[in-house]
CSV table of C-alpha atoms in Angstrom, one decimal:
chain,number,residue,atom,x,y,z
A,8,MET,CA,0.0,0.0,0.0
A,9,TYR,CA,1.3,3.5,-1.0
A,10,GLY,CA,0.6,6.9,0.3
A,11,LEU,CA,1.2,10.3,-1.2
A,12,CYS,CA,1.5,13.4,0.7
A,13,ASP,CA,0.8,16.5,-1.4
A,14,CYS,CA,1.1,20.0,0.0
A,15,ASN,CA,-2.0,22.2,-0.8
A,16,ASN,CA,-1.2,25.3,-2.8
A,17,PHE,CA,2.4,24.9,-1.5
A,18,TYR,CA,4.0,28.4,-2.3
A,19,ALA,CA,0.9,30.2,-1.2
A,20,SER,CA,0.6,28.1,1.9
A,21,CYS,CA,4.2,28.9,2.9
A,22,GLU,CA,3.4,32.6,2.7
A,23,ARG,CA,0.4,32.1,4.8
A,24,VAL,CA,2.3,30.4,7.7
A,25,PHE,CA,3.9,33.6,8.5
A,26,ARG,CA,0.9,35.8,7.5
A,27,PRO,CA,-2.2,34.1,9.2
A,28,ASP,CA,-4.1,37.2,8.4
A,29,LEU,CA,-4.2,35.9,4.8
A,30,VAL,CA,-6.0,32.7,5.6
A,31,GLY,CA,-9.3,32.6,3.7
A,32,LYS,CA,-8.2,35.5,1.4
A,33,PRO,CA,-6.9,35.4,-2.2
A,34,VAL,CA,-3.0,34.9,-2.5
A,35,VAL,CA,-0.9,34.4,-5.7
A,36,VAL,CA,2.7,33.9,-6.1
A,37,LEU,CA,4.7,35.0,-9.1
A,38,SER,CA,7.5,33.5,-11.2
A,39,ASN,CA,11.0,35.0,-11.7
A,40,ASN,CA,10.9,38.8,-12.4
A,41,ASP,CA,7.3,38.8,-11.3
A,42,GLY,CA,6.3,37.5,-14.7
A,43,CYS,CA,3.5,34.8,-14.4
A,44,VAL,CA,1.3,33.2,-11.7
A,45,ILE,CA,2.8,30.1,-10.4
A,46,ALA,CA,0.8,29.5,-7.3
A,47,ARG,CA,-2.7,30.3,-6.3
A,48,SER,CA,-4.8,29.9,-3.2
A,49,ASN,CA,-8.3,28.4,-3.5
A,50,GLU,CA,-9.8,31.9,-3.1
A,51,ALA,CA,-7.6,33.2,-6.0
A,52,LYS,CA,-8.7,30.3,-8.2
A,53,SER,CA,-12.3,31.2,-7.6
A,54,LEU,CA,-11.6,34.7,-9.0
A,55,GLY,CA,-10.7,33.2,-12.4
A,56,ILE,CA,-6.9,33.6,-12.0
A,57,THR,CA,-5.3,30.8,-13.9
A,58,MET,CA,-1.9,29.1,-13.6
A,59,GLY,CA,0.7,30.7,-15.8
A,60,GLN,CA,-1.2,33.8,-16.4
A,61,PRO,CA,0.9,36.9,-16.9
A,62,PHE,CA,0.7,39.2,-14.0
A,63,TYR,CA,0.0,42.4,-16.0
A,64,GLN,CA,-3.2,40.7,-17.1
A,65,ILE,CA,-4.4,40.4,-13.5
A,66,ARG,CA,-2.9,43.5,-12.0
A,67,ALA,CA,-6.2,45.5,-12.0
A,68,LEU,CA,-8.1,42.4,-10.7
A,69,ALA,CA,-5.5,42.0,-7.8
A,70,GLU,CA,-5.9,45.6,-6.7
A,71,SER,CA,-9.7,45.6,-7.0
A,72,ARG,CA,-10.2,42.3,-5.2
A,73,ARG,CA,-7.4,42.8,-2.7
A,74,VAL,CA,-5.5,39.8,-3.8
A,75,SER,CA,-2.1,39.5,-1.9
A,76,VAL,CA,0.8,39.2,-4.5
A,77,PHE,CA,4.1,37.7,-3.6
A,78,SER,CA,7.3,37.3,-5.6
A,79,ALA,CA,8.7,33.7,-5.5
A,80,ASN,CA,10.7,33.3,-2.3
A,81,PHE,CA,12.4,29.9,-3.2
A,82,ALA,CA,14.8,30.1,-0.2
A,83,LEU,CA,11.7,30.1,2.1
A,84,TYR,CA,9.8,27.5,0.1
A,85,GLY,CA,12.8,25.1,0.0
A,86,ASP,CA,13.3,25.4,3.7
A,87,MET,CA,9.5,24.8,4.5
A,88,SER,CA,9.7,21.8,2.1
A,89,ASN,CA,12.6,20.4,4.2
A,90,ARG,CA,10.5,20.8,7.3
A,91,VAL,CA,7.6,18.9,5.8
A,92,MET,CA,9.8,16.1,4.6
A,93,THR,CA,11.6,15.8,7.9
A,94,THR,CA,8.3,15.5,9.7
A,95,LEU,CA,7.2,12.8,7.2
A,96,ARG,CA,10.4,10.8,7.7
A,97,SER,CA,9.8,10.7,11.5
A,98,LEU,CA,6.2,9.2,10.9
A,99,VAL,CA,6.5,6.7,7.9
A,100,PRO,CA,8.6,3.6,7.4
A,101,ALA,CA,10.2,4.9,4.1
A,102,LEU,CA,9.9,8.1,2.2
A,103,GLU,CA,10.5,8.9,-1.5
A,104,ILE,CA,10.6,12.7,-2.2
A,105,TYR,CA,8.9,13.3,-5.6
A,106,SER,CA,9.0,17.1,-5.8
A,107,ILE,CA,9.3,20.1,-3.5
A,108,ASP,CA,5.8,19.6,-2.3
A,109,GLU,CA,5.0,15.9,-2.8
A,110,ALA,CA,6.4,12.7,-1.3
A,111,PHE,CA,5.4,9.0,-1.6
A,112,PHE,CA,5.6,6.8,1.5
A,113,ASN,CA,4.8,3.1,2.1
A,114,LEU,CA,2.8,1.6,4.9
A,115,GLU,CA,4.8,-1.5,5.3
A,116,GLY,CA,4.6,-2.6,9.1
A,117,ILE,CA,1.9,-0.1,10.0
A,118,THR,CA,-0.7,-1.8,12.2
A,119,GLU,CA,-3.1,1.1,12.3
A,120,ALA,CA,-6.0,1.3,9.8
A,121,PRO,CA,-4.6,3.1,6.6
A,122,ASP,CA,-7.1,5.9,6.8
A,123,GLU,CA,-6.6,6.6,10.5
A,124,PHE,CA,-2.8,6.6,9.9
A,125,GLY,CA,-3.2,9.0,6.9
A,126,HIS,CA,-5.3,11.4,8.9
A,127,MET,CA,-2.6,11.3,11.7
A,128,VAL,CA,0.2,12.1,9.2
A,129,GLY,CA,-1.8,15.1,7.8
A,130,ARG,CA,-2.5,16.5,11.3
A,131,THR,CA,1.0,16.1,12.4
A,132,VAL,CA,2.5,17.8,9.4
A,133,ARG,CA,0.0,20.7,9.8
A,134,ARG,CA,0.9,21.0,13.4
A,135,ASN,CA,4.6,20.9,12.9
A,136,THR,CA,4.9,23.1,9.9
A,137,GLY,CA,1.7,25.0,9.4
A,138,ILE,CA,1.4,23.6,5.9
A,139,PRO,CA,-2.0,21.9,5.0
A,140,VAL,CA,-1.6,18.7,3.1
A,141,SER,CA,-3.7,16.1,1.3
A,142,ILE,CA,-3.0,12.4,1.8
A,143,GLY,CA,-3.8,9.8,-0.8
A,144,ILE,CA,-3.5,6.1,0.1
A,145,ALA,CA,-4.1,3.2,-2.5
A,146,PRO,CA,-2.5,0.0,-3.8
A,147,THR,CA,-0.2,1.7,-6.4
A,148,LYS,CA,1.5,5.0,-6.8
A,149,THR,CA,-0.7,6.1,-9.7
A,150,LEU,CA,-3.8,5.4,-7.7
A,151,ALA,CA,-2.4,7.2,-4.7
A,152,LYS,CA,-1.9,10.3,-6.8
A,153,ILE,CA,-5.6,10.2,-7.8
A,154,ALA,CA,-6.6,9.6,-4.2
A,155,SER,CA,-4.6,12.7,-3.0
A,156,LYS,CA,-6.5,14.8,-5.7
A,157,LEU,CA,-9.7,13.6,-4.4
A,158,ALA,CA,-8.6,14.5,-0.9
A,159,LYS,CA,-8.1,18.1,-2.0
A,160,GLN,CA,-11.4,18.3,-3.8
A,161,TYR,CA,-13.8,16.9,-1.2
A,162,PRO,CA,-13.6,18.6,2.3
A,163,LYS,CA,-15.7,15.8,3.9
A,164,LEU,CA,-12.6,13.5,3.4
A,165,ALA,CA,-10.8,15.8,6.0
A,166,GLY,CA,-7.5,15.7,4.1
A,167,CYS,CA,-7.1,11.9,3.5
A,168,CYS,CA,-8.6,9.6,1.0
A,169,TYR,CA,-8.1,5.8,1.3
A,170,MET,CA,-9.0,4.2,-1.9
A,171,HIS,CA,-8.6,0.4,-2.1
A,172,ARG,CA,-11.8,-1.5,-2.8
A,173,PRO,CA,-12.2,-2.4,-6.5
A,174,GLU,CA,-15.7,-1.2,-6.7
A,175,ASP,CA,-14.6,2.3,-5.3
A,176,ILE,CA,-11.6,2.4,-7.7
A,177,ALA,CA,-13.8,1.7,-10.7
A,178,LYS,CA,-16.3,4.3,-9.6
A,179,VAL,CA,-13.5,7.0,-9.3
A,180,LEU,CA,-11.9,6.0,-12.6
A,181,ASN,CA,-15.3,6.4,-14.4
A,182,ARG,CA,-15.3,10.1,-13.5
A,183,PHE,CA,-11.6,11.0,-13.2
A,184,PRO,CA,-10.3,13.0,-16.1
A,185,LEU,CA,-7.8,11.1,-18.2
A,186,GLN,CA,-5.4,14.0,-18.8
A,187,ASP,CA,-5.1,14.4,-15.0
A,188,VAL,CA,-3.7,10.8,-14.6
A,189,TRP,CA,0.0,10.7,-13.6
A,190,GLY,CA,1.9,9.4,-16.6
A,191,ILE,CA,-0.5,10.5,-19.3
A,192,GLY,CA,1.0,13.8,-20.0
A,193,ARG,CA,0.0,16.6,-22.4
A,194,ARG,CA,1.2,14.7,-25.6
A,195,TYR,CA,-0.9,11.6,-24.8
A,196,GLY,CA,-3.6,13.7,-23.6
A,197,LYS,CA,-4.1,15.3,-27.1
A,198,MET,CA,-4.1,11.9,-28.7
A,199,PHE,CA,-6.8,10.6,-26.4
A,200,ASP,CA,-8.8,13.9,-27.0
A,201,ARG,CA,-8.7,13.2,-30.7
A,202,MET,CA,-10.0,9.6,-30.0
A,203,GLY,CA,-12.8,11.0,-27.8
A,204,LEU,CA,-11.4,9.3,-24.6
A,205,ARG,CA,-12.1,11.5,-21.6
A,206,THR,CA,-11.9,9.3,-18.4
A,207,ALA,CA,-9.4,7.1,-16.8
A,208,GLN,CA,-11.6,4.1,-17.0
A,209,GLN,CA,-11.9,4.4,-20.8
A,210,PHE,CA,-8.1,4.2,-20.9
A,211,VAL,CA,-8.2,1.2,-18.8
A,212,ASP,CA,-10.7,-0.4,-21.1
A,213,LEU,CA,-8.2,-0.2,-24.0
A,214,PRO,CA,-6.6,-3.6,-25.1
A,215,GLN,CA,-3.2,-4.1,-23.6
A,216,GLU,CA,-1.6,-4.7,-27.0
A,217,TRP,CA,-2.9,-1.3,-28.2
A,218,VAL,CA,-1.4,0.5,-25.1
A,219,ARG,CA,2.0,-1.2,-25.5
A,220,ALA,CA,2.0,-0.4,-29.3
A,221,ARG,CA,1.0,3.2,-28.9
A,222,MET,CA,2.6,4.3,-25.6
A,223,GLY,CA,5.4,1.7,-24.9
A,224,ILE,CA,6.4,0.3,-21.6
A,225,GLY,CA,5.7,3.6,-19.7
A,226,GLY,CA,2.1,3.7,-20.9
A,227,LEU,CA,1.6,0.0,-20.0
A,228,ARG,CA,2.9,0.6,-16.5
A,229,THR,CA,0.2,3.4,-16.0
A,230,TRP,CA,-2.5,1.1,-17.5
A,231,ASN,CA,-1.6,-1.7,-15.0
A,232,GLU,CA,-1.3,0.7,-12.1
A,233,LEU,CA,-4.8,2.0,-12.6
A,234,GLN,CA,-6.0,-1.6,-12.3
A,235,GLY,CA,-4.2,-1.9,-9.0
A,236,GLN,CA,-1.1,-3.8,-10.2
A,237,GLU,CA,2.0,-2.3,-8.7
A,238,CYS,CA,4.5,-1.6,-11.5
A,239,ILE,CA,6.3,1.6,-10.3
A,240,GLY,CA,8.6,0.8,-7.5
A,241,PHE,CA,9.6,2.6,-4.4
A,242,GLU,CA,12.9,4.6,-4.5
A,243,GLN,CA,14.2,6.1,-1.1
A,244,MET,CA,17.1,7.7,-2.8
A,245,PRO,CA,16.2,10.2,-5.6
A,246,PRO,CA,17.9,9.5,-9.0
A,247,ARG,CA,20.6,11.8,-10.2
A,248,LYS,CA,19.5,14.4,-12.6
A,249,GLN,CA,20.6,13.7,-16.1
A,250,GLN,CA,20.6,17.4,-17.0
A,251,ILE,CA,21.1,20.5,-14.9
A,252,THR,CA,19.9,23.9,-16.1
A,253,ILE,CA,20.1,27.4,-14.6
A,254,SER,CA,18.2,30.1,-16.6
A,255,ARG,CA,16.6,33.4,-15.9
A,256,SER,CA,14.8,36.2,-17.7
A,257,PHE,CA,16.2,39.7,-17.1
A,258,PRO,CA,14.3,42.7,-15.8
A,259,LYS,CA,15.4,44.6,-18.9
A,260,GLU,CA,17.2,43.8,-22.2
A,261,VAL,CA,20.9,43.4,-22.0
A,262,TYR,CA,22.9,44.7,-24.9
A,263,ALA,CA,26.5,44.7,-23.5
A,264,PHE,CA,28.6,41.5,-23.8
A,265,ASP,CA,30.5,42.1,-20.6
A,266,GLU,CA,27.2,42.2,-18.6
A,267,LEU,CA,26.0,39.1,-20.3
A,268,ASP,CA,29.2,37.4,-19.6
A,269,ARG,CA,29.0,37.9,-15.9
A,270,ILE,CA,25.5,36.6,-15.8
A,271,VAL,CA,26.4,33.5,-17.7
A,272,ALA,CA,29.4,32.9,-15.5
A,273,GLU,CA,27.1,33.1,-12.5
A,274,PHE,CA,24.7,30.7,-13.9
A,275,ALA,CA,27.5,28.2,-14.8
A,276,SER,CA,28.8,28.5,-11.3
A,277,MET,CA,25.4,27.7,-9.8
A,278,CYS,CA,25.1,24.7,-12.1
A,279,ALA,CA,28.6,23.3,-11.1
A,280,GLU,CA,27.4,23.6,-7.4
A,281,LYS,CA,24.3,21.7,-8.1
A,282,LEU,CA,26.4,19.1,-10.1
A,283,ARG,CA,28.7,18.5,-7.1
A,284,GLY,CA,25.7,18.4,-4.8
A,285,GLN,CA,24.6,15.2,-6.4
A,286,GLN,CA,28.1,13.9,-6.6
A,287,SER,CA,28.2,14.0,-10.5
A,288,ALA,CA,30.3,15.3,-13.3
A,289,CYS,CA,29.4,16.5,-16.8
A,290,ARG,CA,30.8,16.1,-20.3
A,291,GLU,CA,28.8,18.8,-22.1
A,292,VAL,CA,28.3,22.5,-21.3
A,293,GLN,CA,25.8,24.6,-23.1
A,294,SER,CA,25.0,28.3,-23.2
A,295,TYR,CA,22.0,29.9,-24.8
A,296,ILE,CA,20.7,33.5,-25.1
A,297,CYS,CA,17.5,34.9,-26.6
A,298,THR,CA,15.7,38.2,-27.1
A,299,ASN,CA,12.3,39.1,-26.0
A,300,ARG,CA,9.9,37.3,-28.2
A,301,HIS,CA,7.1,39.5,-27.0
A,302,ARG,CA,8.8,42.7,-28.4
A,303,GLU,CA,7.9,42.4,-32.1
A,304,ASP,CA,9.2,45.9,-32.6
A,305,GLN,CA,12.8,44.7,-32.0
A,306,PRO,CA,15.0,42.2,-33.9
A,307,GLN,CA,14.7,38.7,-32.7
A,308,ARG,CA,17.4,36.1,-32.1
A,309,TYR,CA,18.0,32.8,-30.3
A,310,ASP,CA,21.4,31.2,-30.3
A,311,THR,CA,22.9,28.2,-28.5
A,312,ARG,CA,26.1,26.4,-28.5
A,313,ILE,CA,27.3,23.2,-26.9
A,314,ILE,CA,30.9,22.5,-25.9
A,315,VAL,CA,32.0,18.9,-25.5
A,316,LEU,CA,34.7,18.7,-22.8
A,317,PRO,CA,37.8,16.5,-23.3
A,318,GLU,CA,36.9,14.8,-20.1
A,319,PRO,CA,34.1,14.9,-17.5
A,320,THR,CA,34.4,17.6,-14.8
A,321,ASP,CA,32.7,19.0,-11.7
A,322,SER,CA,35.0,21.9,-11.5
A,323,THR,CA,33.4,25.4,-11.3
A,324,PHE,CA,36.5,26.8,-13.2
A,325,ASP,CA,36.3,24.4,-16.0
A,326,ILE,CA,32.5,24.8,-16.4
A,327,VAL,CA,32.4,28.5,-16.3
A,328,ARG,CA,35.3,28.8,-18.8
A,329,HIS,CA,33.6,26.6,-21.3
A,330,ALA,CA,30.1,28.4,-20.8
A,331,ARG,CA,31.8,31.6,-21.5
A,332,VAL,CA,33.5,30.3,-24.6
A,333,ALA,CA,30.2,29.2,-25.8
A,334,LEU,CA,28.6,32.5,-25.1
A,335,LYS,CA,31.3,34.4,-27.0
A,336,GLN,CA,30.7,32.3,-30.0
A,337,ILE,CA,26.9,33.0,-30.1
A,338,PHE,CA,26.7,36.6,-28.9
A,339,ARG,CA,25.9,39.2,-31.5
A,340,GLN,CA,26.1,43.0,-31.2
A,341,GLY,CA,23.0,45.1,-31.6
A,342,TYR,CA,20.5,42.6,-30.0
A,343,GLY,CA,18.7,43.1,-26.7
A,344,TYR,CA,18.9,39.8,-24.9
A,345,LYS,CA,16.1,39.0,-22.5
A,346,LYS,CA,17.1,35.5,-21.2
A,347,ALA,CA,20.2,33.4,-20.9
A,348,GLY,CA,20.8,29.9,-19.6
A,349,VAL,CA,23.5,27.3,-18.9
A,350,VAL,CA,22.7,23.5,-19.3
A,351,LEU,CA,25.0,20.7,-18.2
A,352,SER,CA,24.4,17.3,-19.7
A,353,GLN,CA,26.2,14.0,-20.4
A,354,ILE,CA,26.2,13.6,-16.6
A,355,SER,CA,27.7,10.7,-14.9
A,356,PRO,CA,28.6,9.7,-11.2
A,357,ALA,CA,31.8,11.5,-10.1
A,358,SER,CA,33.0,8.2,-8.6
A,359,GLU,CA,33.0,6.5,-12.0
A,360,LEU,CA,35.0,9.2,-13.9
A,361,GLN,CA,37.4,7.9,-16.8
A,362,VAL,CA,39.9,10.7,-17.1
A,363,SER,CA,42.8,11.1,-19.7
A,364,LEU,CA,46.2,9.6,-18.9
A,365,PHE,CA,47.7,12.8,-20.3
A,366,SER,CA,45.6,15.2,-18.3
A,367,SER,CA,47.6,18.0,-16.7
A,368,THR,CA,45.0,18.9,-14.2
A,369,ASP,CA,45.7,18.0,-10.5
A,370,ARG,CA,42.2,16.5,-9.8
A,371,PRO,CA,42.6,15.8,-6.1
A,372,LYS,CA,43.8,19.5,-5.5
A,373,HIS,CA,40.9,20.7,-7.6
A,374,SER,CA,38.4,18.6,-5.6
A,375,ARG,CA,39.7,19.9,-2.3
A,376,LEU,CA,39.3,23.4,-3.5
A,377,MET,CA,35.8,22.9,-4.6
A,378,GLU,CA,35.0,21.2,-1.3
A,379,VAL,CA,36.3,24.3,0.5
A,380,ILE,CA,34.3,26.7,-1.7
A,381,ASP,CA,31.1,24.7,-1.3
A,382,SER,CA,31.5,24.5,2.5
A,383,VAL,CA,32.1,28.2,3.0
A,384,ASN,CA,29.2,29.2,0.7
A,385,LYS,CA,26.9,26.7,2.6
A,386,GLU,CA,28.0,28.1,6.0
A,387,TYR,CA,27.9,31.8,5.2
A,388,GLY,CA,25.6,32.0,2.3
A,389,ARG,CA,25.7,31.6,-1.5
A,390,GLY,CA,28.1,33.9,-3.2
A,391,LYS,CA,30.5,34.5,-0.4
A,392,ILE,CA,33.2,33.0,-2.5
A,393,THR,CA,32.9,33.4,-6.3
A,394,ILE,CA,35.3,33.4,-9.2
A,395,ALA,CA,36.4,36.6,-10.8
A,396,ALA,CA,34.4,36.2,-14.0
A,397,GLN,CA,31.2,36.6,-12.1
A,398,GLY,CA,32.1,40.1,-11.0
A,399,THR,CA,31.2,41.8,-7.8
A,400,THR,CA,27.6,42.5,-8.5
A,401,PRO,CA,25.4,39.4,-8.5
A,402,PHE,CA,22.5,38.9,-10.8
A,403,HIS,CA,19.3,40.3,-9.3
A,404,MET,CA,15.8,39.5,-10.4
A,405,ASN,CA,12.9,42.0,-10.5
A,406,ARG,CA,11.0,40.9,-7.2
A,407,GLU,CA,8.9,43.9,-6.1
A,408,HIS,CA,6.6,41.7,-3.8
A,409,LEU,CA,9.2,39.6,-2.0
A,410,SER,CA,8.4,38.4,1.4
A,411,PRO,CA,11.0,38.2,4.2
A,412,CYS,CA,13.1,35.0,4.4
A,413,TYR,CA,11.5,34.1,7.8
A,414,THR,CA,13.5,30.8,8.2
A,415,THR,CA,16.7,31.4,6.2
A,416,ASP,CA,17.9,34.8,7.1
A,417,TRP,CA,18.7,36.1,10.6
A,418,LYS,CA,17.6,39.6,9.7
A,419,ASP,CA,14.2,38.3,8.8
A,420,ILE,CA,13.4,36.1,11.8
A,421,LEU,CA,10.1,37.2,13.4
A,422,VAL,CA,10.3,39.0,16.7
A,423,VAL,CA,7.3,38.5,19.1
A,424,LYS,CA,6.9,41.5,21.4
A,425,ALA,CA,4.8,41.4,24.6
A,426,LYS,CA,2.1,44.0,24.9
């Protein structure tokens, strides 16, 4: 039996933990540079605000309906996620973190009734963190995802849906939208729309041979899981990322190469830090830049370049150097660039590196230096030690509605004063 803990409207809920006056009121959280809506409270959803909607389209509505608007505070959200996952680990036999606001758990060895256990988990997470969650419990991961969605939709379930009887599962699948099933995705969703298939049960009713032929082994797993057959195993250790990307849009167009060079160097440094965080090395470094596609009055350009490294590396120096080389090859004067990014690929475990016999790099010395840089930046804050190519002015996004970093910055810790 599997459970899924899904935080409700997670980013908006994080803001409400430290602003209880916003409970029951519309709240939205915006993407980088305050561009689009990436999180909404239920009250904001009821006003017709949609996910991904540009902020300028709802600015007047937000002012007239007193919608609380926040810039994305990922430092706060990451810390609150860690608190939720830490609480879950103390309650369940095994935990598999799926995303920043979702985690699977199994119930092996639990003697309590599954629904009672699920309600206990939800109450404890809410009490310890202030974050409301929905718990779904079912025989497979795919069904547990569906159960968690039902727990959100129906208040009478009190935050936990235990779905295990075949007749109950069939009843749910007959009404559950096929495009909302985990594993179907947008591409298959369009295919099923063209076929007139709308519910999960209609997908289950398809012949096994048809599913395998059209959707491969992944689709067959989903097909079996919806019928209660466990096909997606439990992983306590998250798999290493096969690609690491850091990209940002800029508050205004960037025309100067030197400014863009510093930004790309910073992004490459952040990628390298993430790479070492999962104890990996990469063989390819890609830089890309693009103009503002919404500015039809300006010349448009999108360029990218991939540099294949002579040997895998996790060194900030190597990765930044090659990212800058790629940028120099694609930059063109006269264009106002609105976005840049760095992508690391061909990733493999650092413990399995195959280096050249003729390499002149002192790898052990390099590794020790990277370890010192990472430990200092972790202890005293990101950016305390940087390389010269990043310059002295870090990249700043447009975040006019940023809330305090209540749990990650000493300056922002709440102070309770007695009356």
